[in-house]
């Protein structure tokens, strides 16, 4: 990677408040029970032990799950940087999410309270989910899906979305979920890279009251996806959509002849067999297919859900993310289900029909654990504290934040207005690549606003310079992790070289996260943002290249550059610079047309807030656009080293 645009700046927020944990929370915490079982009262001593005994820790966690055959070896790192966890184990994550609970009282417990955008509700017990998953697995089998096949999922947040993931995993097949906010080109490219055989989509859905014609977007995409043989359509709206004979089938019709007592055994896959591919934006080029495995991934996600959110049998847990992103994979679907939790699944947005939607849901379902994003909090902050005050939200006991840095003001507002000045906030740092939360408080440690706090047990994180040398406390540098963890990605699908280059070769022999950070004298991390060309708009991860490729696919555009600019609400927004081809003139109409083009090809989330027509763009001698220079100029920051700049 040539674009390490981060210089050591010594910048450090002057935020000194510290919030100690409440003694009763500490006493009853899941992590406290585990610490005690290992003979520890003190978290620091326990953390130190966990670094030296990481395999014992992860063995303990893995033993809490069901294995068809136990693993023979916990970890192997002989072909560096590639590693393996739980070698020789035979496993199925769906067995651990569903089948295992059929023998306990969890069977009749609510798995999901679902609330639609329009306020409609459905309740599914673990048994309901089990029955539907078996039937869907049978339906997929009937369409020829088998172990190792890829199935693309492009759905709104309906229970069938959860079921689709579980059914695919049950068969030992591999899911690739595409966020419903992506448009047809993004969908097409991801399906083609994954070479998916089946697509599961819906007739459409409403989001914030707005109709999204998902099937139309899917049809557009699968015109150019030669590997798709069948497309299953979930009826969300019940409206008539175009169905291509021989290819498209409604889920209702697929399941019509499959009885409720259908049982499709879970495929006992190898621990290291793939569970899913999730595409995410990188520094350059096309999105990367981040590949996660069944075994280690499950163990990591199970343990972090248990310890970070401190989930107990009576909790009602709500993660407001979308299943199309990694947060939804790990902490809506797999983590809570493996823990036997009751969750809320919500299809809509925080402000529709009114800015108290979140709080009305918390009140209705007596949510006790809420996991959301800084953008959602900042958005709701703007509407004022009278909205949460309209509701009884006293059921809450733990709050969470994810996806982007949470500024101390938003943290304090969240704690004060939603947490009644007493609830702990788990500011969780992690990535699509990490599969599980790595840096986060647990409920037993003091909190500092705006800091994701400390690495979780066994995780060895540091802040280093370009050579991998620790920079010391309160100095800026690159965030790295020294030793693999079970839920870590194993490779980039079909591109192991890119995996090695991107994550292991930037700074020798350690996992390079792509974030800048500082660490204070107490070992608390503050994440400062990406050092590459990833843009985080409202916590959604976008790549400059995706937006630029869309723009240059428009007939009027010769060249384009996309950068992220700080935004008080969204964290960052997109600004693009466009050079038009000869014969085209800048105009308001042209600006509108180009923005619409990004919307219809990449998706609404990528539409630039700002578009500037430029006569030229700074480039390296080899012709690469220097986004770092453009960004620095735009923000009035020092441009840094421009020795390779052309002219
Ligand atoms: C950012 C989302 C600060 C970070 C789970 C990371 C955060 C990227 C935090 C990964 C946090 C995530 N504080 N920044 N608590 N959590 N990030 O793959 O830049 O969509 O590299 O995974 O989000 O985004 P991704």
XYZ file of C-alpha atoms in Angstrom, residues 117 207-208 318 320 346-359 361 372-373 375-377 379-380 383:
28
model
C -40.950 -0.262 8.772
C -37.662 1.966 4.334
C -38.581 5.141 6.137
C -31.357 -5.085 19.998
C -29.944 -1.752 15.045
C -36.105 -3.885 12.937
C -36.674 -3.133 9.280
C -36.955 0.650 9.464
C -35.011 3.789 10.306
C -34.616 5.745 13.580
C -36.642 8.788 12.528
C -39.671 7.308 10.780
C -42.489 8.010 11.289
C -41.118 10.175 14.117
C -37.784 10.657 15.893
C -38.939 8.507 18.808
C -39.096 5.286 16.797
C -36.136 3.723 18.628
C -37.513 4.605 22.034
C -39.420 -0.001 20.217
C -26.354 1.194 17.649
C -24.178 3.620 15.696
C -24.523 8.428 13.397
C -27.881 7.261 14.759
C -27.076 8.845 18.127
C -29.038 12.174 14.373
C -31.365 11.652 17.333
C -34.136 16.244 17.600
